[in-house]
Amino acid sequence: MNVLGIDIGYSNLKLAFGKAGHNPQVLLRPAGAAPADRLGEKISGKAEDDFLRVMVNGNPFVAGLSPDRAELWSRELHEDYPSTESYRALFHAGLLLSELDQVDVLVTGLPVNQYLNPDLRERLQSQMQGEHQVTPRRRITVQQVKVVPQPVGGFVDHVWNLTDASEFEESRVLVVDPGFFSVDWVLISHGELRRQSCGTSLEASSVILDEAAKLVANDFGGNIGRERLENAIRQNQTEVRLFGERIDFASYLKKAADKVGPIVATRLRESLRKENAGADIVLLVGGGAGFFEPSVKEAFPNLKVSTSDLPVFANARGFWRIGA
Amino acid sequence: MSSIRVVVKIPTSIYPELVADLSNVQLRDRAERLRILALLGLRDVQRLPPPSVRESPAPEDMSKPDQRATATKLIQRLKGSL
């Protein structure tokens, strides 16, 4: 049975794919997508493209490139992202990268507040199910689609890799998933989702990057922009160049995270007040986990705070596991 | 295509073998030689299996049935509550 776990984020496209009963392969691509004609000449004229060319509603798109590379095409950073052409282009890119002609089970996630709306859940499910013309000569069929709350993927991945999962079986686990556009959380109590203690905050990684860029501008006189910082982090760089000067941006990110993180931590604490008992364990998953870890630890000083191995892949691997 | 620029000093006292190797290469070819040596080293560090193995992912390790049983039970219960 071919299983695909696909996590189409605002910053990265993450995939876990392969046959049930085997270990999945994982892949990460930047989540930029745009109509093919919006690419600059210098980029599209290169001998070797490092992005994918796909079809969306009969129109050629490029996908899997850095979000700032397409000209005259706004980045989609809003709640209706799954219904956009950019999202569909990334979905087709994900199908292509999985190297499968037929996907028997596809599992993906939605931000928690969207997952709790059955209409949005079903819309995404029907959008992904069926036959997809991903390139002029390639069709890929998706038989069955499951949509889950995003942080659930990270939880499943973490539990599967534990030496002893019994601690998680008997605990109330607050799973926090800081992404680029939203920070999502769910409370899983003795293995069951507690819907009233789940939530979403938009004070996410993109807000931290905006704040860091503002702090850099205050000190160095120019706006380096969110996307440049994002690209630098994705490439494990520690410096960006502005007006000919190299700027080490780590301290600016920390200052920005110290400002934004506590806002999310307060929302988490408020969310748990709806429960008779608090959480026993906090699990951090998702690409922005590092930004929020200090604030989460400060907000829950008496709780064990765990982080997934390679948290950026945690949801996709967990999605795959749910389908396998 | 993006790239990063790295300027490296290789002290003879610490890396005599590396200095000897690079000394045998023309000046303009040294960066390429260093990239190749780094890639070979990286492969060893990451212990990557050969490509043919990577194309066929290994079956899952089921050597710890009790460990997997608890995790499987927990995941099934969670799936049921979604």
Short mmCIF file of C-alpha atoms in Angstrom, two decimals:
data_model
loop_
_atom_site.label_atom_id
_atom_site.label_comp_id
_atom_site.label_asym_id
_atom_site.label_seq_id
_atom_site.Cartn_x
_atom_site.Cartn_y
_atom_site.Cartn_z
CA MET A 1 0.00 0.00 0.00
CA ASN A 2 1.46 3.37 -1.08
CA VAL A 3 1.17 6.02 1.63
CA LEU A 4 1.97 9.72 1.35
CA GLY A 5 2.17 12.09 4.31
CA ILE A 6 2.19 15.63 2.94
CA ASP A 7 2.61 18.80 4.99
CA ILE A 8 2.12 21.82 2.74
CA GLY A 9 3.35 24.67 4.89
CA TYR A 10 3.70 28.38 4.19
CA SER A 11 7.49 28.12 4.30
CA ASN A 12 8.32 24.52 3.38
CA LEU A 13 6.76 21.55 1.64
CA LYS A 14 7.47 18.39 3.64
CA LEU A 15 6.86 14.84 2.41
CA ALA A 16 7.07 11.35 3.88
CA PHE A 17 6.27 8.61 1.40
CA GLY A 18 6.63 4.92 0.72
CA LYS A 19 5.00 1.58 1.23
CA ALA A 20 3.37 0.63 4.53
CA GLY A 21 5.62 -1.71 6.49
CA HIS A 22 8.78 0.04 5.32
CA ASN A 23 10.47 3.17 6.60
CA PRO A 24 9.27 6.24 4.69
CA GLN A 25 11.53 8.51 2.67
CA VAL A 26 11.35 12.17 3.61
CA LEU A 27 11.84 15.28 1.47
CA LEU A 28 11.77 19.01 2.06
CA ARG A 29 11.37 21.78 -0.52
CA PRO A 30 10.79 25.52 -0.09
CA ALA A 31 7.08 26.32 -0.36
CA GLY A 32 7.27 28.97 -3.07
CA ALA A 33 4.90 28.53 -6.03
CA ALA A 34 3.73 30.82 -8.85
CA PRO A 35 2.58 30.80 -12.46
CA ALA A 36 5.56 29.87 -14.62
CA ASP A 37 5.51 33.19 -16.47
CA ARG A 38 6.19 35.11 -13.24
CA LEU A 39 9.72 33.80 -12.97
CA GLY A 40 12.54 36.24 -13.72
CA GLU A 41 14.46 35.62 -16.96
CA LYS A 42 17.74 34.96 -15.19
CA ILE A 43 16.18 32.20 -13.17
CA SER A 44 14.09 30.53 -15.83
CA GLY A 45 16.97 30.71 -18.31
CA LYS A 46 19.25 28.58 -16.18
CA ALA A 47 20.51 25.31 -17.54
CA GLU A 48 19.29 23.37 -14.52
CA ASP A 49 16.17 24.31 -12.57
CA ASP A 50 16.04 23.48 -8.90
CA PHE A 51 12.24 23.67 -8.78
CA LEU A 52 9.40 21.67 -10.29
CA ARG A 53 7.14 22.51 -13.22
CA VAL A 54 3.56 21.42 -12.71
CA MET A 55 0.08 22.12 -14.10
CA VAL A 56 -2.70 23.77 -12.10
CA ASN A 57 -6.12 23.95 -13.77
CA GLY A 58 -4.39 23.61 -17.14
CA ASN A 59 -1.90 26.43 -16.46
CA PRO A 60 1.86 25.93 -16.04
CA PHE A 61 3.17 26.65 -12.56
CA VAL A 62 6.54 26.40 -10.86
CA ALA A 63 6.70 25.03 -7.32
CA GLY A 64 9.27 24.20 -4.68
CA LEU A 65 11.28 27.40 -5.01
CA SER A 66 12.10 30.07 -2.43
CA PRO A 67 8.99 32.19 -1.83
CA ASP A 68 10.74 35.43 -2.86
CA ARG A 69 11.84 34.25 -6.31
CA ALA A 70 8.69 34.84 -8.32
CA GLU A 71 8.09 38.34 -9.66
CA LEU A 72 4.70 40.01 -9.49
CA TRP A 73 3.15 37.15 -7.53
CA SER A 74 2.13 37.74 -3.95
CA ARG A 75 2.94 35.14 -1.40
CA GLU A 76 -0.23 33.53 -0.04
CA LEU A 77 -0.20 34.15 3.70
CA HIS A 78 -3.80 33.81 4.83
CA GLU A 79 -6.23 31.28 6.24
CA ASP A 80 -7.69 30.35 2.86
CA TYR A 81 -4.29 29.09 1.68
CA PRO A 82 -5.51 25.51 0.89
CA SER A 83 -7.91 26.82 -1.77
CA THR A 84 -5.22 28.83 -3.62
CA GLU A 85 -3.48 27.88 -6.85
CA SER A 86 -0.11 28.09 -5.07
CA TYR A 87 -1.24 25.41 -2.62
CA ARG A 88 -2.48 23.21 -5.48
CA ALA A 89 0.84 23.68 -7.29
CA LEU A 90 2.71 22.53 -4.17
CA PHE A 91 0.32 19.59 -3.82
CA HIS A 92 1.05 18.54 -7.40
CA ALA A 93 4.78 18.99 -6.78
CA GLY A 94 4.45 16.75 -3.72
CA LEU A 95 2.67 14.06 -5.75
CA LEU A 96 5.39 14.24 -8.40
CA LEU A 97 8.22 14.04 -5.86
CA SER A 98 6.69 10.97 -4.21
CA GLU A 99 7.41 9.04 -7.44
CA LEU A 100 4.12 7.12 -7.08
CA ASP A 101 1.56 6.65 -9.86
CA GLN A 102 -1.09 5.76 -7.35
CA VAL A 103 -1.33 6.90 -3.76
CA ASP A 104 -3.54 4.54 -1.79
CA VAL A 105 -3.72 6.66 1.33
CA LEU A 106 -2.77 10.33 1.59
CA VAL A 107 -2.72 12.02 4.99
CA THR A 108 -2.38 15.76 5.45
CA GLY A 109 -3.01 18.35 8.13
CA LEU A 110 -4.92 21.58 8.63
CA PRO A 111 -4.35 24.28 11.24
CA VAL A 112 -6.41 23.33 14.28
CA ASN A 113 -9.05 26.07 13.93
CA GLN A 114 -9.66 25.01 10.31
CA TYR A 115 -9.70 21.30 11.15
CA LEU A 116 -12.49 21.96 13.64
CA ASN A 117 -14.64 23.30 10.78
CA PRO A 118 -16.11 20.20 9.00
CA ASP A 119 -16.73 22.15 5.77
CA LEU A 120 -13.07 23.12 5.40
CA ARG A 121 -11.97 19.59 6.26
CA GLU A 122 -14.25 18.03 3.65
CA ARG A 123 -13.33 20.64 1.02
CA LEU A 124 -9.65 19.79 1.33
CA GLN A 125 -10.40 16.08 1.32
CA SER A 126 -12.38 16.25 -1.94
CA GLN A 127 -9.78 18.60 -3.47
CA MET A 128 -7.01 16.06 -2.91
CA GLN A 129 -8.91 12.87 -3.69
CA GLY A 130 -9.13 11.54 -7.26
CA GLU A 131 -7.06 11.82 -10.42
CA HIS A 132 -4.65 14.75 -10.82
CA GLN A 133 -3.03 15.97 -14.03
CA VAL A 134 0.21 17.12 -12.40
CA THR A 135 2.18 17.71 -15.63
CA PRO A 136 1.07 17.58 -19.30
CA ARG A 137 2.11 13.88 -19.45
CA ARG A 138 1.73 12.68 -15.86
CA ARG A 139 -1.43 11.73 -14.00
CA ILE A 140 -1.44 10.57 -10.40
CA THR A 141 -4.41 9.07 -8.60
CA VAL A 142 -5.14 9.51 -4.91
CA GLN A 143 -7.56 6.87 -3.63
CA GLN A 144 -8.20 7.94 -0.06
CA VAL A 145 -7.52 11.16 1.86
CA LYS A 146 -7.42 11.72 5.61
CA VAL A 147 -7.24 15.22 7.07
CA VAL A 148 -6.01 15.58 10.66
CA PRO A 149 -5.12 18.50 12.94
CA GLN A 150 -1.54 19.45 12.12
CA PRO A 151 0.09 18.87 15.53
CA VAL A 152 -1.29 15.32 15.68
CA GLY A 153 1.31 14.30 13.08
CA GLY A 154 4.15 15.43 15.33
CA PHE A 155 2.65 13.59 18.29
CA VAL A 156 2.32 10.32 16.38
CA ASP A 157 5.88 10.60 15.07
CA HIS A 158 7.27 11.24 18.54
CA VAL A 159 5.35 8.41 20.17
CA TRP A 160 6.41 5.93 17.48
CA ASN A 161 10.07 6.69 18.08
CA LEU A 162 9.98 6.45 21.88
CA THR A 163 11.70 3.56 23.59
CA ASP A 164 8.77 3.40 25.98
CA ALA A 165 5.49 5.06 24.96
CA SER A 166 3.64 4.12 28.17
CA GLU A 167 4.40 7.53 29.73
CA PHE A 168 2.54 9.21 26.87
CA GLU A 169 -0.28 6.67 27.05
CA GLU A 170 -1.07 7.67 30.62
CA SER A 171 -0.47 11.43 30.30
CA ARG A 172 -2.09 14.60 29.12
CA VAL A 173 0.19 15.87 26.40
CA LEU A 174 0.08 19.43 25.12
CA VAL A 175 1.44 19.30 21.56
CA VAL A 176 2.58 22.71 20.29
CA ASP A 177 3.32 23.11 16.59
CA PRO A 178 4.88 26.49 15.74
CA GLY A 179 4.70 26.95 11.98
CA PHE A 180 5.39 29.90 9.71
CA PHE A 181 1.85 31.31 9.59
CA SER A 182 0.26 29.87 12.74
CA VAL A 183 1.11 28.23 16.02
CA ASP A 184 -1.25 25.31 16.57
CA TRP A 185 -1.75 23.23 19.66
CA VAL A 186 -3.77 20.23 20.73
CA LEU A 187 -4.24 18.51 24.06
CA ILE A 188 -4.12 14.73 23.84
CA SER A 189 -5.36 13.15 27.03
CA HIS A 190 -4.67 9.43 27.46
CA GLY A 191 -4.50 9.09 23.69
CA GLU A 192 -7.67 11.06 22.89
CA LEU A 193 -7.97 14.52 21.36
CA ARG A 194 -9.55 17.11 23.69
CA ARG A 195 -11.22 19.50 21.25
CA GLN A 196 -12.03 22.26 23.75
CA SER A 197 -8.34 22.69 24.60
CA CYS A 198 -7.06 22.96 21.05
CA GLY A 199 -6.30 26.24 19.34
CA THR A 200 -4.43 28.39 16.87
CA SER A 201 -2.50 31.64 17.25
CA LEU A 202 -1.26 33.75 14.36
CA GLU A 203 1.70 35.02 16.43
CA ALA A 204 3.90 32.59 14.53
CA SER A 205 7.37 32.37 12.99
CA SER A 206 6.52 34.93 10.28
CA VAL A 207 5.76 37.49 13.01
CA ILE A 208 9.11 36.74 14.68
CA LEU A 209 10.92 37.21 11.36
CA ASP A 210 9.08 40.51 10.75
CA GLU A 211 10.02 41.72 14.21
CA ALA A 212 13.67 40.65 13.76
CA ALA A 213 13.82 42.47 10.40
CA LYS A 214 12.43 45.58 12.10
CA LEU A 215 15.09 45.39 14.83
CA VAL A 216 17.82 45.02 12.20
CA ALA A 217 16.41 48.05 10.34
CA ASN A 218 16.58 50.10 13.56
CA ASP A 219 20.28 49.32 13.93
CA PHE A 220 21.46 49.22 10.32
CA GLY A 221 19.08 51.55 8.48
CA GLY A 222 17.51 49.17 5.95
CA ASN A 223 14.88 46.47 5.78
CA ILE A 224 16.36 43.07 4.97
CA GLY A 225 12.84 41.62 4.75
CA ARG A 226 11.24 38.53 6.15
CA GLU A 227 11.97 36.32 3.14
CA ARG A 228 15.73 36.95 3.22
CA LEU A 229 15.89 35.97 6.85
CA GLU A 230 13.74 32.92 6.12
CA ASN A 231 16.01 31.84 3.27
CA ALA A 232 19.14 32.36 5.36
CA ILE A 233 17.74 30.19 8.16
CA ARG A 234 16.66 27.49 5.69
CA GLN A 235 20.22 27.38 4.36
CA ASN A 236 21.73 27.26 7.86
CA GLN A 237 23.36 30.65 7.38
CA THR A 238 23.93 32.96 10.33
CA GLU A 239 24.55 36.23 8.47
CA VAL A 240 22.83 38.41 5.91
CA ARG A 241 24.39 41.28 3.99
CA LEU A 242 22.91 44.78 4.13
CA PHE A 243 24.47 47.86 2.51
CA GLY A 244 27.73 45.93 2.15
CA GLU A 245 27.86 44.90 5.79
CA ARG A 246 27.55 41.37 7.16
CA ILE A 247 24.97 41.19 9.92
CA ASP A 248 24.81 38.30 12.38
CA PHE A 249 21.06 38.04 12.88
CA ALA A 250 20.91 35.46 15.72
CA SER A 251 20.60 38.06 18.49
CA TYR A 252 17.82 39.85 16.59
CA LEU A 253 15.88 36.62 16.21
CA LYS A 254 16.25 35.92 19.91
CA LYS A 255 15.01 39.40 20.84
CA ALA A 256 12.06 38.99 18.49
CA ALA A 257 11.25 35.51 19.85
CA ASP A 258 11.46 36.85 23.42
CA LYS A 259 8.81 39.40 22.47
CA VAL A 260 6.41 37.17 20.47
CA GLY A 261 6.87 33.83 22.32
CA PRO A 262 5.25 34.92 25.60
CA ILE A 263 2.08 35.99 23.72
CA VAL A 264 1.65 32.42 22.47
CA ALA A 265 2.57 30.99 25.87
CA THR A 266 -0.23 33.04 27.47
CA ARG A 267 -2.73 31.68 24.90
CA LEU A 268 -1.60 28.14 25.70
CA ARG A 269 -2.11 28.65 29.42
CA GLU A 270 -5.56 30.18 28.81
CA SER A 271 -6.52 27.26 26.60
CA LEU A 272 -5.65 24.74 29.31
CA ARG A 273 -7.81 26.54 31.86
CA LYS A 274 -10.84 24.96 30.17
CA GLU A 275 -9.62 21.62 31.46
CA ASN A 276 -10.06 20.35 35.01
CA ALA A 277 -6.42 19.36 35.06
CA GLY A 278 -3.42 20.83 33.26
CA ALA A 279 -0.98 19.06 31.01
CA ASP A 280 1.65 16.60 32.17
CA ILE A 281 4.01 16.88 29.21
CA VAL A 282 4.61 19.52 26.55
CA LEU A 283 5.77 18.32 23.14
CA LEU A 284 7.16 20.83 20.64
CA VAL A 285 7.02 19.89 16.96
CA GLY A 286 7.26 21.85 13.71
CA GLY A 287 9.85 24.00 11.97
CA GLY A 288 9.50 26.95 14.35
CA ALA A 289 9.96 24.89 17.53
CA GLY A 290 13.34 26.48 18.28
CA PHE A 291 11.86 30.00 18.32
CA PHE A 292 9.23 29.16 20.91
CA GLU A 293 10.99 26.64 23.16
CA PRO A 294 12.30 29.20 25.73
CA SER A 295 8.88 30.86 26.14
CA VAL A 296 7.07 27.53 26.43
CA LYS A 297 9.57 26.31 29.04
CA GLU A 298 9.11 29.54 30.98
CA ALA A 299 5.31 29.25 30.81
CA PHE A 300 5.33 25.65 32.08
CA PRO A 301 8.33 25.53 34.44
CA ASN A 302 7.21 22.35 36.19
CA LEU A 303 6.51 20.32 33.05
CA LYS A 304 8.80 18.21 30.95
CA VAL A 305 9.18 19.91 27.55
CA SER A 306 10.22 17.49 24.78
CA THR A 307 11.19 18.32 21.21
CA SER A 308 11.02 16.00 18.22
CA ASP A 309 14.09 14.85 16.37
CA LEU A 310 14.25 17.02 13.18
CA PRO A 311 10.99 18.78 14.15
CA VAL A 312 10.47 20.23 10.66
CA PHE A 313 9.69 16.69 9.40
CA ALA A 314 7.72 15.55 12.46
CA ASN A 315 4.23 16.24 11.10
CA ALA A 316 4.87 14.69 7.66
CA ARG A 317 6.39 11.54 9.20
CA GLY A 318 3.46 11.32 11.62
CA PHE A 319 0.94 11.79 8.79
CA TRP A 320 2.59 8.91 6.95
CA ARG A 321 2.44 6.76 10.08
CA ILE A 322 -1.28 7.49 10.50
CA GLY A 323 -1.91 6.27 6.94
CA ALA A 324 0.41 3.25 7.05
CA MET B 1 21.45 28.45 -7.58
CA SER B 2 22.40 29.68 -4.11
CA SER B 3 25.80 29.10 -2.60
CA ILE B 4 27.79 29.99 0.48
CA ARG B 5 31.32 31.35 0.50
CA VAL B 6 33.79 29.81 2.92
CA VAL B 7 37.38 30.99 3.34
CA VAL B 8 39.37 28.26 5.08
CA LYS B 9 42.84 28.22 6.60
CA ILE B 10 44.38 24.76 6.87
CA PRO B 11 47.26 24.79 9.35
CA THR B 12 50.04 22.35 8.42
CA SER B 13 50.54 21.49 12.07
CA ILE B 14 46.99 20.21 12.46
CA TYR B 15 46.17 18.78 9.01
CA PRO B 16 49.51 17.73 7.47
CA GLU B 17 47.83 15.09 5.25
CA LEU B 18 45.32 17.57 3.89
CA VAL B 19 47.98 20.21 3.23
CA ALA B 20 50.12 17.58 1.45
CA ASP B 21 47.18 16.50 -0.70
CA LEU B 22 46.19 20.04 -1.66
CA SER B 23 49.80 21.02 -2.33
CA ASN B 24 49.85 18.51 -5.19
CA VAL B 25 46.95 20.31 -6.90
CA GLN B 26 47.14 23.50 -8.91
CA LEU B 27 46.03 26.62 -7.05
CA ARG B 28 42.84 27.16 -9.04
CA ASP B 29 41.76 23.53 -8.59
CA ARG B 30 42.16 23.43 -4.81
CA ALA B 31 38.62 24.58 -3.95
CA GLU B 32 37.12 21.80 -6.12
CA ARG B 33 39.48 19.26 -4.57
CA LEU B 34 38.45 20.42 -1.10
CA ARG B 35 34.75 20.15 -1.99
CA ILE B 36 35.23 16.56 -3.15
CA LEU B 37 37.18 15.62 -0.03
CA ALA B 38 34.49 17.23 2.14
CA LEU B 39 31.74 15.30 0.33
CA LEU B 40 33.61 12.03 0.81
CA GLY B 41 34.02 12.84 4.50
CA LEU B 42 30.35 13.78 4.80
CA ARG B 43 29.27 10.47 3.29
CA ASP B 44 31.25 8.67 5.93
CA VAL B 45 29.86 10.82 8.74
CA GLN B 46 26.29 10.32 7.63
CA ARG B 47 26.88 6.61 6.93
CA LEU B 48 24.68 6.83 3.87
CA PRO B 49 23.77 3.48 2.40
CA PRO B 50 24.47 3.02 -1.31
CA PRO B 51 21.82 4.52 -3.64
CA SER B 52 20.31 1.15 -4.54
CA VAL B 53 19.48 0.55 -0.89
CA ARG B 54 18.07 4.02 -0.44
CA GLU B 55 15.74 3.49 -3.36
CA SER B 56 14.21 0.54 -1.56
CA PRO B 57 13.60 1.66 2.02
CA ALA B 58 14.39 -0.94 4.61
CA PRO B 59 11.55 -2.80 6.29
CA GLU B 60 10.66 -1.35 9.65
CA ASP B 61 12.48 -2.55 12.70
CA MET B 62 9.94 -4.67 14.54
CA SER B 63 12.52 -6.12 16.95
CA LYS B 64 10.86 -4.47 19.94
CA PRO B 65 7.25 -5.67 19.71
CA ASP B 66 6.27 -4.44 23.22
CA GLN B 67 7.54 -0.95 22.48
CA ARG B 68 5.68 -0.83 19.16
CA ALA B 69 2.55 -2.38 20.68
CA THR B 70 2.10 0.48 23.17
CA ALA B 71 2.75 3.11 20.49
CA THR B 72 0.41 1.37 18.01
CA LYS B 73 -2.37 1.13 20.59
CA LEU B 74 -1.98 4.82 21.46
CA ILE B 75 -2.00 5.87 17.79
CA GLN B 76 -5.09 3.75 17.06
CA ARG B 77 -6.93 5.31 19.99
CA LEU B 78 -5.99 8.79 18.81
CA LYS B 79 -7.13 8.02 15.24
CA GLY B 80 -10.45 6.89 16.66
CA SER B 81 -10.94 10.21 18.47
CA LEU B 82 -10.30 12.40 15.40
#
